Amino acid sequence: MYFSRLRIQNLRNVVDLELELVRGFNAFTGANGAGKTSLLEAAYLLSHGSSFRTRQGEHLTRRGAADLALFGEIATAGSSHRLGLQRTAGRWIARIDGETPPNLAALFSACAVVGFDPGSHALISGSAELRRSFLDWGVFHVEHDFASWSRRFRRALQQRNALLKQDADDATISAWDEEFVQAAERLTAQRERYAAALASELTALLQIYLPELGAAAVEFRAGWDRSSPLGAVLAAKRQRDRLLGHTTRGPHRADWVLSFAQAPSHEHLSRGQEKLCAIACMLAQARLYQAQRGEWPVIVLDDFCSELDAAHQELALASLVRDGAQVLLSGTELPPRLVEFSSPQRWFHVEQGQARVLL
Ligand SMILES: Nc1ncnc2c1ncn2[C@@H]1O[C@H](COP(=O)(O)OP(=O)(O)OP(=O)(O)O)[C@@H](O)[C@H]1O
Ligand SMILES: [Mg+2]
């Protein structure tokens, strides 16, 4: 899939900007603070409803403006759609082909964007929450009922935590355990399936990106010790959970970890190696999406050339461009060597929130 057009209103320093994009390699260059990352952020927001650089939506709207609005025309294998996402009074509102869908998930399922940016190494060394959202983004795009099971699970977790805080009796708490366990088992089975498929793409890519570290392995952790049924684990931990005021075991604690024969923990990796792992994760996710859905997601690469060495830039970009993915890449400049082996099909110069076509 690819964006043929993006319109951005009141995102960071962008007042109103329209971009005509091509399928293939689109480059954005310009000085620091020009607005390059903001343009990539717009594409990512349409697919995730949150930015890759901040969780706080209020920083996205241009200071002094009331509403932020994004529009994208996305072409997929069999159709094209007009997507809209507006932020008004702290709330997101989606539009698809002029209609308001029942929820934001409908917009996100119509639009797949994966990204790599200077903070992506946190996927390897940062909190489990980042790895869970990465995994869940992929599961969401292949399992049609994942979003509804996730909602049911979150509701059961909130209820259970509220009861634990109120020091409710065992019978009242265990009444919620059944729903908790049912939703937990369903979404964990979906996550596990996806993690296994991702692991096979990822370990193969890591042999290419980081061969010096030896064989790679991905371990999925469900969030509780699965040698016992979750219901029994909840019952065994109930007293402790009551003291802490929250549920300590379950899919909300899930994680996955990457290890290598020569680097068993992420502590053994250099910052650059963490970045290479992160780009491999993003590419594995994109390849898996392609394998499962028959088309590539849009690929956003922010400050790509200052993050990776030349050999790895070429490796990643060449395969994406060859395979026909739409790539949106930003940087203060493009290294001449990169332009030589993979020339942008469209190149914008970005300045003060405006973009001028160079190529
Ligand atoms: N909410 C906001 N309102 C107005 N301006 C903002 C807001 N948030 C950020 N900015 C400004 O928007 C501009 C564009 O930021 P952006 O991160 O897109 O730049 P960039 O071209 O990627 O720069 P760099 O090369 O440094 O990464 C910056 O000048 C920044 O100060
Ligand atoms: Mg930037």
PDB file of C-alpha atoms in Angstrom, residues 5-124:
ATOM      1  CA  ARG A   5      -1.303  12.153  -1.227  1.00  0.00           C
ATOM      2  CA  LEU A   6      -0.933  13.491   2.293  1.00  0.00           C
ATOM      3  CA  ARG A   7      -2.397  16.715   3.598  1.00  0.00           C
ATOM      4  CA  ILE A   8      -1.190  17.982   6.941  1.00  0.00           C
ATOM      5  CA  GLN A   9      -2.797  20.834   8.857  1.00  0.00           C
ATOM      6  CA  ASN A  10      -1.497  22.220  12.142  1.00  0.00           C
ATOM      7  CA  LEU A  11       0.935  19.450  12.972  1.00  0.00           C
ATOM      8  CA  ARG A  12       3.919  20.942  14.867  1.00  0.00           C
ATOM      9  CA  ASN A  13       5.368  23.696  12.597  1.00  0.00           C
ATOM     10  CA  VAL A  14       3.257  22.701   9.578  1.00  0.00           C
ATOM     11  CA  VAL A  15       0.338  25.059   8.969  1.00  0.00           C
ATOM     12  CA  ASP A  16      -1.128  23.506   5.841  1.00  0.00           C
ATOM     13  CA  LEU A  17       0.835  21.316   3.496  1.00  0.00           C
ATOM     14  CA  GLU A  18      -0.060  18.946   0.710  1.00  0.00           C
ATOM     15  CA  LEU A  19       2.333  16.294  -0.567  1.00  0.00           C
ATOM     16  CA  GLU A  20       1.985  14.244  -3.744  1.00  0.00           C
ATOM     17  CA  LEU A  21       3.917  11.071  -3.073  1.00  0.00           C
ATOM     18  CA  VAL A  22       5.076   8.214  -5.268  1.00  0.00           C
ATOM     19  CA  ARG A  23       5.100   4.513  -4.732  1.00  0.00           C
ATOM     20  CA  GLY A  24       8.777   3.748  -4.059  1.00  0.00           C
ATOM     21  CA  PHE A  25      11.418   5.968  -2.471  1.00  0.00           C
ATOM     22  CA  ASN A  26      10.360   9.468  -1.268  1.00  0.00           C
ATOM     23  CA  ALA A  27      13.098  11.544   0.390  1.00  0.00           C
ATOM     24  CA  PHE A  28      12.758  14.627   2.625  1.00  0.00           C
ATOM     25  CA  THR A  29      15.819  16.724   3.335  1.00  0.00           C
ATOM     26  CA  GLY A  30      16.340  20.077   4.995  1.00  0.00           C
ATOM     27  CA  ALA A  31      17.914  21.816   7.979  1.00  0.00           C
ATOM     28  CA  ASN A  32      17.376  20.858  11.616  1.00  0.00           C
ATOM     29  CA  GLY A  33      13.955  21.948  12.816  1.00  0.00           C
ATOM     30  CA  ALA A  34      12.579  22.299   9.255  1.00  0.00           C
ATOM     31  CA  GLY A  35       9.690  19.865   9.756  1.00  0.00           C
ATOM     32  CA  LYS A  36      10.970  16.643   8.154  1.00  0.00           C
ATOM     33  CA  THR A  37      10.145  14.343  11.065  1.00  0.00           C
ATOM     34  CA  SER A  38       6.725  15.986  11.367  1.00  0.00           C
ATOM     35  CA  LEU A  39       5.858  14.947   7.807  1.00  0.00           C
ATOM     36  CA  LEU A  40       6.778  11.331   8.533  1.00  0.00           C
ATOM     37  CA  GLU A  41       4.953  11.562  11.842  1.00  0.00           C
ATOM     38  CA  ALA A  42       1.756  12.472   9.943  1.00  0.00           C
ATOM     39  CA  ALA A  43       1.857   9.201   7.987  1.00  0.00           C
ATOM     40  CA  TYR A  44       2.591   7.213  11.139  1.00  0.00           C
ATOM     41  CA  LEU A  45      -0.223   8.879  13.089  1.00  0.00           C
ATOM     42  CA  LEU A  46      -2.792   7.782  10.506  1.00  0.00           C
ATOM     43  CA  SER A  47      -1.809   4.176  11.169  1.00  0.00           C
ATOM     44  CA  HIS A  48      -1.221   4.238  14.933  1.00  0.00           C
ATOM     45  CA  GLY A  49      -3.019   7.233  16.449  1.00  0.00           C
ATOM     46  CA  SER A  50       0.153   7.960  18.369  1.00  0.00           C
ATOM     47  CA  SER A  51       3.532   9.285  17.363  1.00  0.00           C
ATOM     48  CA  PHE A  52       6.784   7.339  17.325  1.00  0.00           C
ATOM     49  CA  ARG A  53       8.385  10.164  19.321  1.00  0.00           C
ATOM     50  CA  THR A  54       5.814  11.101  21.927  1.00  0.00           C
ATOM     51  CA  ARG A  55       2.931   9.427  23.684  1.00  0.00           C
ATOM     52  CA  GLN A  56       1.396  12.788  24.505  1.00  0.00           C
ATOM     53  CA  GLY A  57      -0.918  13.872  21.736  1.00  0.00           C
ATOM     54  CA  GLU A  58      -1.190  17.444  23.026  1.00  0.00           C
ATOM     55  CA  HIS A  59       2.350  18.275  21.815  1.00  0.00           C
ATOM     56  CA  LEU A  60       1.448  17.428  18.239  1.00  0.00           C
ATOM     57  CA  THR A  61      -0.991  20.240  17.531  1.00  0.00           C
ATOM     58  CA  ARG A  62       0.720  23.409  16.322  1.00  0.00           C
ATOM     59  CA  ARG A  63       1.020  25.863  19.200  1.00  0.00           C
ATOM     60  CA  GLY A  64      -1.764  28.415  18.921  1.00  0.00           C
ATOM     61  CA  ALA A  65      -3.937  26.245  16.628  1.00  0.00           C
ATOM     62  CA  ALA A  66      -7.156  24.594  17.804  1.00  0.00           C
ATOM     63  CA  ASP A  67      -7.303  21.431  15.712  1.00  0.00           C
ATOM     64  CA  LEU A  68      -4.818  19.164  14.047  1.00  0.00           C
ATOM     65  CA  ALA A  69      -6.016  17.435  10.880  1.00  0.00           C
ATOM     66  CA  LEU A  70      -4.391  14.791   8.694  1.00  0.00           C
ATOM     67  CA  PHE A  71      -5.684  13.391   5.416  1.00  0.00           C
ATOM     68  CA  GLY A  72      -4.188  10.612   3.378  1.00  0.00           C
ATOM     69  CA  GLU A  73      -5.151   8.955   0.131  1.00  0.00           C
ATOM     70  CA  ILE A  74      -3.979   5.410   0.429  1.00  0.00           C
ATOM     71  CA  ALA A  75      -3.851   2.966  -2.462  1.00  0.00           C
ATOM     72  CA  THR A  76      -4.032  -0.705  -1.526  1.00  0.00           C
ATOM     73  CA  ALA A  77      -3.954  -3.840  -3.675  1.00  0.00           C
ATOM     74  CA  GLY A  78      -7.582  -3.652  -4.770  1.00  0.00           C
ATOM     75  CA  SER A  79      -8.845  -0.206  -3.814  1.00  0.00           C
ATOM     76  CA  SER A  80      -8.029   3.249  -2.572  1.00  0.00           C
ATOM     77  CA  HIS A  81      -9.346   5.103   0.457  1.00  0.00           C
ATOM     78  CA  ARG A  82      -9.489   8.637   1.751  1.00  0.00           C
ATOM     79  CA  LEU A  83      -8.412   8.578   5.379  1.00  0.00           C
ATOM     80  CA  GLY A  84      -8.732  11.390   7.875  1.00  0.00           C
ATOM     81  CA  LEU A  85      -7.657  11.853  11.462  1.00  0.00           C
ATOM     82  CA  GLN A  86      -8.459  14.961  13.407  1.00  0.00           C
ATOM     83  CA  ARG A  87      -7.525  15.953  16.937  1.00  0.00           C
ATOM     84  CA  THR A  88     -10.052  18.251  18.564  1.00  0.00           C
ATOM     85  CA  ALA A  89     -10.298  19.087  22.270  1.00  0.00           C
ATOM     86  CA  GLY A  90      -7.885  16.288  23.170  1.00  0.00           C
ATOM     87  CA  ARG A  91      -9.833  13.618  21.244  1.00  0.00           C
ATOM     88  CA  TRP A  92      -9.050  11.817  18.011  1.00  0.00           C
ATOM     89  CA  ILE A  93     -11.761  11.525  15.361  1.00  0.00           C
ATOM     90  CA  ALA A  94     -11.318   9.271  12.323  1.00  0.00           C
ATOM     91  CA  ARG A  95     -12.875   9.468   8.849  1.00  0.00           C
ATOM     92  CA  ILE A  96     -12.826   6.868   6.096  1.00  0.00           C
ATOM     93  CA  ASP A  97     -14.111   7.872   2.661  1.00  0.00           C
ATOM     94  CA  GLY A  98     -16.132  10.698   4.171  1.00  0.00           C
ATOM     95  CA  GLU A  99     -17.791   8.543   6.862  1.00  0.00           C
ATOM     96  CA  THR A 100     -17.101   8.366  10.581  1.00  0.00           C
ATOM     97  CA  PRO A 101     -16.146   4.753  11.394  1.00  0.00           C
ATOM     98  CA  PRO A 102     -17.392   3.128  14.634  1.00  0.00           C
ATOM     99  CA  ASN A 103     -13.933   3.401  16.177  1.00  0.00           C
ATOM    100  CA  LEU A 104     -10.346   4.418  15.503  1.00  0.00           C
ATOM    101  CA  ALA A 105      -9.364   0.775  15.005  1.00  0.00           C
ATOM    102  CA  ALA A 106     -11.256   0.830  11.678  1.00  0.00           C
ATOM    103  CA  LEU A 107      -8.944   3.591  10.450  1.00  0.00           C
ATOM    104  CA  PHE A 108      -5.799   1.868  11.699  1.00  0.00           C
ATOM    105  CA  SER A 109      -6.752  -1.403  10.023  1.00  0.00           C
ATOM    106  CA  ALA A 110      -7.079   0.418   6.681  1.00  0.00           C
ATOM    107  CA  CYS A 111      -3.609   1.879   6.916  1.00  0.00           C
ATOM    108  CA  ALA A 112      -0.348   0.131   7.809  1.00  0.00           C
ATOM    109  CA  VAL A 113       2.791   2.160   8.489  1.00  0.00           C
ATOM    110  CA  VAL A 114       5.916   0.859  10.202  1.00  0.00           C
ATOM    111  CA  GLY A 115       8.748   3.097  11.290  1.00  0.00           C
ATOM    112  CA  PHE A 116      12.357   3.425  12.322  1.00  0.00           C
ATOM    113  CA  ASP A 117      13.648   6.579  14.006  1.00  0.00           C
ATOM    114  CA  PRO A 118      16.499   7.678  16.280  1.00  0.00           C
ATOM    115  CA  GLY A 119      14.614   6.352  19.339  1.00  0.00           C
ATOM    116  CA  SER A 120      13.969   2.885  17.885  1.00  0.00           C
ATOM    117  CA  HIS A 121      16.788   1.216  19.843  1.00  0.00           C
ATOM    118  CA  ALA A 122      14.419   1.478  22.845  1.00  0.00           C
ATOM    119  CA  LEU A 123      12.520  -1.431  21.285  1.00  0.00           C
ATOM    120  CA  ILE A 124      15.472  -3.603  22.339  1.00  0.00           C
TER     121      ILE A 124
END
